[in-house]
mmCIF file of C-alpha atoms in Angstrom:
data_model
loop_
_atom_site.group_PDB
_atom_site.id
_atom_site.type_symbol
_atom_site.label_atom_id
_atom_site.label_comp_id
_atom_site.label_asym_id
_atom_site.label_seq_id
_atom_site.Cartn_x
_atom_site.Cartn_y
_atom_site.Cartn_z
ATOM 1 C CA UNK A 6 -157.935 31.072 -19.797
ATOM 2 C CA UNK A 7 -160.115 31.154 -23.511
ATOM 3 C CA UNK A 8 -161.276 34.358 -24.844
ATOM 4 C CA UNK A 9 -164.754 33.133 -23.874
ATOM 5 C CA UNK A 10 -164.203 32.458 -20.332
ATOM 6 C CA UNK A 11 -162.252 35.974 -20.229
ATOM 7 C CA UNK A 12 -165.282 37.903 -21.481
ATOM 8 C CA UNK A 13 -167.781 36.454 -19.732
ATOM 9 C CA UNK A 14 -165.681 37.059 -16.263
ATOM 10 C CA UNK A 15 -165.506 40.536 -17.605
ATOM 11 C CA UNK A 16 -169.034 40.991 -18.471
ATOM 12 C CA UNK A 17 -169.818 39.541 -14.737
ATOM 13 C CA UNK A 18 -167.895 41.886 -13.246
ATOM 14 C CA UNK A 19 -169.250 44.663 -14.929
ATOM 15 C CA UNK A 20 -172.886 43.559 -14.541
ATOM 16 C CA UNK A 21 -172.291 43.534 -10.528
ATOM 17 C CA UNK A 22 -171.143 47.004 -10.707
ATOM 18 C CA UNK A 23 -173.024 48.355 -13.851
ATOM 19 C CA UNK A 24 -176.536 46.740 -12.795
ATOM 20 C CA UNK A 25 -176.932 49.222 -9.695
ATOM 21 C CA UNK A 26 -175.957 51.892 -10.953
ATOM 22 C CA UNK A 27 -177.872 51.403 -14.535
ATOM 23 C CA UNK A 28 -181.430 50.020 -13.063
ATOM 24 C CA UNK A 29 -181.266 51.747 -9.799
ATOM 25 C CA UNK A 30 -179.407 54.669 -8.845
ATOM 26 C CA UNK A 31 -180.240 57.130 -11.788
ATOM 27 C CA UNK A 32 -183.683 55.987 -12.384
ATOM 28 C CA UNK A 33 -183.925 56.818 -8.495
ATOM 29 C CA UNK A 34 -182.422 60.253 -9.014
ATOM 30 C CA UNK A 35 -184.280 60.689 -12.124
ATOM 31 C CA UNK A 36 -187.407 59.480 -10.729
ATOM 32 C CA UNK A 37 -187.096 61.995 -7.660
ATOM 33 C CA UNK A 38 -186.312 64.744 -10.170
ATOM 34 C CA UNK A 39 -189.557 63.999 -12.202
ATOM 35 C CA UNK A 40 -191.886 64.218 -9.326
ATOM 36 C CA UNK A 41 -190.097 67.619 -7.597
ATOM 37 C CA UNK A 42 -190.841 69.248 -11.368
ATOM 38 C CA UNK A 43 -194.110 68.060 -11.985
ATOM 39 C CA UNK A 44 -193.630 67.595 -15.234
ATOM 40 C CA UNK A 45 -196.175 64.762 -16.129
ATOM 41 C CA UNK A 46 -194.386 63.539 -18.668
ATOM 42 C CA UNK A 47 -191.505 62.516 -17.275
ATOM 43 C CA UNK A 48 -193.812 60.858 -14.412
ATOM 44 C CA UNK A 49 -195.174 58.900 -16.794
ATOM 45 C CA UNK A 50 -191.594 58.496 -18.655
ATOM 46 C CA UNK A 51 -190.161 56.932 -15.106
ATOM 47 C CA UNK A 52 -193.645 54.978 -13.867
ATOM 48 C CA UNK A 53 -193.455 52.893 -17.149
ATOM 49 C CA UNK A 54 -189.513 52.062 -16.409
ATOM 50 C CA UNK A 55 -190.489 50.766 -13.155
ATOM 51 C CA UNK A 56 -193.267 49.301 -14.409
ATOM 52 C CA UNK A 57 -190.949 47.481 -16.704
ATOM 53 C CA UNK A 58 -188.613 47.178 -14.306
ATOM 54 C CA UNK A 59 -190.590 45.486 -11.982
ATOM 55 C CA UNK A 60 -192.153 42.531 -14.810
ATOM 56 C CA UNK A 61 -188.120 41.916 -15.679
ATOM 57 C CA UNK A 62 -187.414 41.208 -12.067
ATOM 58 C CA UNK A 63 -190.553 38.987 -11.856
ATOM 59 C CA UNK A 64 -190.052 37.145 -15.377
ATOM 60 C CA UNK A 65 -186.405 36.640 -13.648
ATOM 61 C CA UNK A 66 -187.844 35.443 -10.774
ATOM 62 C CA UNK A 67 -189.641 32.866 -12.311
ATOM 63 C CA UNK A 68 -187.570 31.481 -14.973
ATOM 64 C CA UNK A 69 -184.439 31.709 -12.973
ATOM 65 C CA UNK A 70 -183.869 27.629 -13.190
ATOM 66 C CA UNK A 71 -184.007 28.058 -16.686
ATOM 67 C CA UNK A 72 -181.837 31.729 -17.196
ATOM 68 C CA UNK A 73 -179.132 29.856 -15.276
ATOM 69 C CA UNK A 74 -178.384 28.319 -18.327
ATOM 70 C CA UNK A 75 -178.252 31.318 -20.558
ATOM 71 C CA UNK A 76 -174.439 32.166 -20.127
ATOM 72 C CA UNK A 77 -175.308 35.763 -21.921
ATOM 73 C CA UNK A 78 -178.160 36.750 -19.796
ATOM 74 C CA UNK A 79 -176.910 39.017 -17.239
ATOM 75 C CA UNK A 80 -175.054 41.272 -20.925
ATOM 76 C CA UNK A 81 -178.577 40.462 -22.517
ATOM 77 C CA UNK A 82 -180.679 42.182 -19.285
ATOM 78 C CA UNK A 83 -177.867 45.155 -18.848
ATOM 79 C CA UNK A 84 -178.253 46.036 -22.615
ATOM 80 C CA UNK A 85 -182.409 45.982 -22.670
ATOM 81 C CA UNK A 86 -182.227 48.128 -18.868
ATOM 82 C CA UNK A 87 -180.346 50.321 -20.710
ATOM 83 C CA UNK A 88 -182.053 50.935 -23.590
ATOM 84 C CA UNK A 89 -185.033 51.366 -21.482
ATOM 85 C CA UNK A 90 -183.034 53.619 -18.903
ATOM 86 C CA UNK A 91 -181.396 56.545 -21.744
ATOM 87 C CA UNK A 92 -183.253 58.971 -22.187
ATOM 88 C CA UNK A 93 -183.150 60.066 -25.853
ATOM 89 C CA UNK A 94 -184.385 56.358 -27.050
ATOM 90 C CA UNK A 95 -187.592 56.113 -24.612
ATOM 91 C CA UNK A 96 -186.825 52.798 -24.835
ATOM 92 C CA UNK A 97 -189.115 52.150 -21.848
ATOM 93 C CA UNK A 98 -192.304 54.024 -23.513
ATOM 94 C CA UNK A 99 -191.624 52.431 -26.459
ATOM 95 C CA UNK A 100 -191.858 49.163 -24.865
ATOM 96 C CA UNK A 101 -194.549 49.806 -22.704
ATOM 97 C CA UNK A 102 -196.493 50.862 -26.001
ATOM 98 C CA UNK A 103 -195.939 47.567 -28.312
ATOM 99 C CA UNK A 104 -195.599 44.653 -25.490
ATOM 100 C CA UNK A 105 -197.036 45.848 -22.094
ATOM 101 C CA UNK A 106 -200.067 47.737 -23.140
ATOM 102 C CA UNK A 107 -201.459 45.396 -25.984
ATOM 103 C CA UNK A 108 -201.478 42.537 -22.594
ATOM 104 C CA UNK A 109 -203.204 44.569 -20.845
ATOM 105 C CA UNK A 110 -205.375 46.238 -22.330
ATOM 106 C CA UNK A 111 -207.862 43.809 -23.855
ATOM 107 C CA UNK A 112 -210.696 44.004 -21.890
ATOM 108 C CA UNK A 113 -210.175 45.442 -18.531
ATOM 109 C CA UNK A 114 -214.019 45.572 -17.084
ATOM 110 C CA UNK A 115 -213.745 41.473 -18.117
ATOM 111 C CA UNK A 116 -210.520 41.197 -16.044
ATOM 112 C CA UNK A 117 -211.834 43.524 -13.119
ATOM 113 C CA UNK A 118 -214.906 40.762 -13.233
ATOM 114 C CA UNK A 119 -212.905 37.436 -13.285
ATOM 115 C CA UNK A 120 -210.821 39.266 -10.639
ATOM 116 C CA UNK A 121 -214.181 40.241 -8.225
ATOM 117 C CA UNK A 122 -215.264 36.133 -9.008
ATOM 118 C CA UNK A 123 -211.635 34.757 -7.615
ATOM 119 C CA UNK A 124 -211.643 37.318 -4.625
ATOM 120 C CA UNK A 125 -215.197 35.850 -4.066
ATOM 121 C CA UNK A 126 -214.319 31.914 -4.508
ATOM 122 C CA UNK A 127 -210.923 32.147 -2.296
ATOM 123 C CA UNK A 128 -212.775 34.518 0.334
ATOM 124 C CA UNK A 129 -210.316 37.441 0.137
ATOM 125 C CA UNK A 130 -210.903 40.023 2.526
ATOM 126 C CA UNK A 131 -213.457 37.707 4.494
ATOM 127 C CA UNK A 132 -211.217 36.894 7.432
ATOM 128 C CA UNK A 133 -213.948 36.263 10.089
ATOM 129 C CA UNK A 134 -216.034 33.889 7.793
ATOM 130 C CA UNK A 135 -212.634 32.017 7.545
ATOM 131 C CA UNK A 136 -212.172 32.049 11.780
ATOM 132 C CA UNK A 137 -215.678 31.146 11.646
ATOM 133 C CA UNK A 138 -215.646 28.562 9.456
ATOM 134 C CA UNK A 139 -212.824 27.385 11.680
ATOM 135 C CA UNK A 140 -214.641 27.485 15.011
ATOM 136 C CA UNK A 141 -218.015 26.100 13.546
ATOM 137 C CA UNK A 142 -215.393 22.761 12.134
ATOM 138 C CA UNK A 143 -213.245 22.384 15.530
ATOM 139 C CA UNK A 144 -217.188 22.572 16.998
ATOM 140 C CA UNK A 145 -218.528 19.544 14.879
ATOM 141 C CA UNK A 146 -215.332 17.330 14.599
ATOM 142 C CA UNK A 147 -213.510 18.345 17.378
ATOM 143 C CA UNK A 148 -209.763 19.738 17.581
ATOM 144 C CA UNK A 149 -207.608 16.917 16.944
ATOM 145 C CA UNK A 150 -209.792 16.412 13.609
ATOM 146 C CA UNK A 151 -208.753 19.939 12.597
ATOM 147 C CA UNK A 152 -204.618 19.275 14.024
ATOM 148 C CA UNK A 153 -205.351 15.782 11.575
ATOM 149 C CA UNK A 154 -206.380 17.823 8.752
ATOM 150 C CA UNK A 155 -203.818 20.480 8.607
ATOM 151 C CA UNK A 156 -200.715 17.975 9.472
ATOM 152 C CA UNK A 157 -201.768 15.859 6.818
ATOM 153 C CA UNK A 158 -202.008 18.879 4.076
ATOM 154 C CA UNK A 159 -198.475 20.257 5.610
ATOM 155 C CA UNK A 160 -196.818 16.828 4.876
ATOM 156 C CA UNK A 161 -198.456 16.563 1.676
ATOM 157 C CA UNK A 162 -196.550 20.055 0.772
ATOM 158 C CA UNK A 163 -193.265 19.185 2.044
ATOM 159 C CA UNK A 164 -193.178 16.072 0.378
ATOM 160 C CA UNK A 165 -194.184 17.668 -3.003
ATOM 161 C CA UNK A 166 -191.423 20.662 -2.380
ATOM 162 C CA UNK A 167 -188.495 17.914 -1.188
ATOM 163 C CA UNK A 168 -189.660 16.208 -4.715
ATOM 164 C CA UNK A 169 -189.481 19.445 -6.648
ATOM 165 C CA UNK A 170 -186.244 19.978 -5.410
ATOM 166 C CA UNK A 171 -184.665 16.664 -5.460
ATOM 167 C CA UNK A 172 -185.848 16.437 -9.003
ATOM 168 C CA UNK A 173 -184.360 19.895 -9.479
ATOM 169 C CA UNK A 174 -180.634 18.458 -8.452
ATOM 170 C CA UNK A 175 -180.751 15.386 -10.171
ATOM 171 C CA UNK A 176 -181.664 17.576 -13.652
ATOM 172 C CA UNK A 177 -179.038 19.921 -12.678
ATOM 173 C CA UNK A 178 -176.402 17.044 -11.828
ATOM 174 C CA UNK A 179 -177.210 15.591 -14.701
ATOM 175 C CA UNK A 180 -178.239 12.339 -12.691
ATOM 176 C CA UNK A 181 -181.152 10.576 -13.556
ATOM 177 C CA UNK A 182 -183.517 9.165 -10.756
ATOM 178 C CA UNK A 183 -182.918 5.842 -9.546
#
């Protein structure tokens, strides 16, 4: 076994037991602590790290076919949760301040407005107009017009996620498609 392969099934190892302990367990504790002393800085000090904590899991989330690839990541993610964890760097305020914050903070009442026009245009929160949009269509075309319609948009999505996913093992084979 190479040095390489030797560190990195050290680094694993310590990543499954570190990562718990490091992004969960204390800031829990700590977290707790914080609200039982109403201190509202160190609320604020703990919201941001889950705050944080929360856009790393997403960001992992949704990269994850291309992380996979990154044999350093899960050192790389343990080393910036911990910075952001210790408490005499406020690593997670500091952060918050330079990369969260300048995101999301350009023009809120604009946001809060395209936000209101997409809640409007998808119907969210209008449940019944949906139903009776629904009863007003089985009404006109009939039933099996409405079983016609949604089988053929369910097939239509499967065969676009079996694609997806057969494209995803032939890239990760190394295959190309025949």
């Amino acid at each position: 076994m190479g040095f390489v392969q030797l560190f990195m099934c050290v680094a694993t190892s310590f990543h499954g037991v570190a990562w718990p302990l490091i992004t969960l367990i204390y800031p829990l504790y700590a977290s707790v602590r914080a609200i039982e002393s109403n201190s509202h800085a160190e609320n604020k000090k703990w919201l941001t790290y889950w705050v944080l904590y929360g856009l790393i899991m997403v960001f992992e989330f949704t990269y994850a076919v291309l992380i996979e690839w990154l044999p350093l990541w899960p050192v790389i993610k343990l080393m910036v949760t911990c910075w952001l964890v210790v408490p005499s760097s406020d690593g997670a305020v500091h952060a918050y301040n330079h990369f969260v914050r300048p995101c999301f903070s350009v023009n809120t009442h604009a946001f809060g407005d395209w936000l209101k026009t997409q809640k409007d245009k998808f119907g969210v929160g209008k449940s019944n107009d949906f139903l009776l949009h629904v009863q007003l269509y089985v009404q006109e075309n009939g039933f099996e017009a409405l079983e016609k319609v949604i089988f053929s948009k369910v097939t239509r999505t499967l065969s676009r996620i079996s694609l997806f996913f057969e494209g995803i093992l032939l890239f990760s084979t190394g295959r190309q498609g025949t």
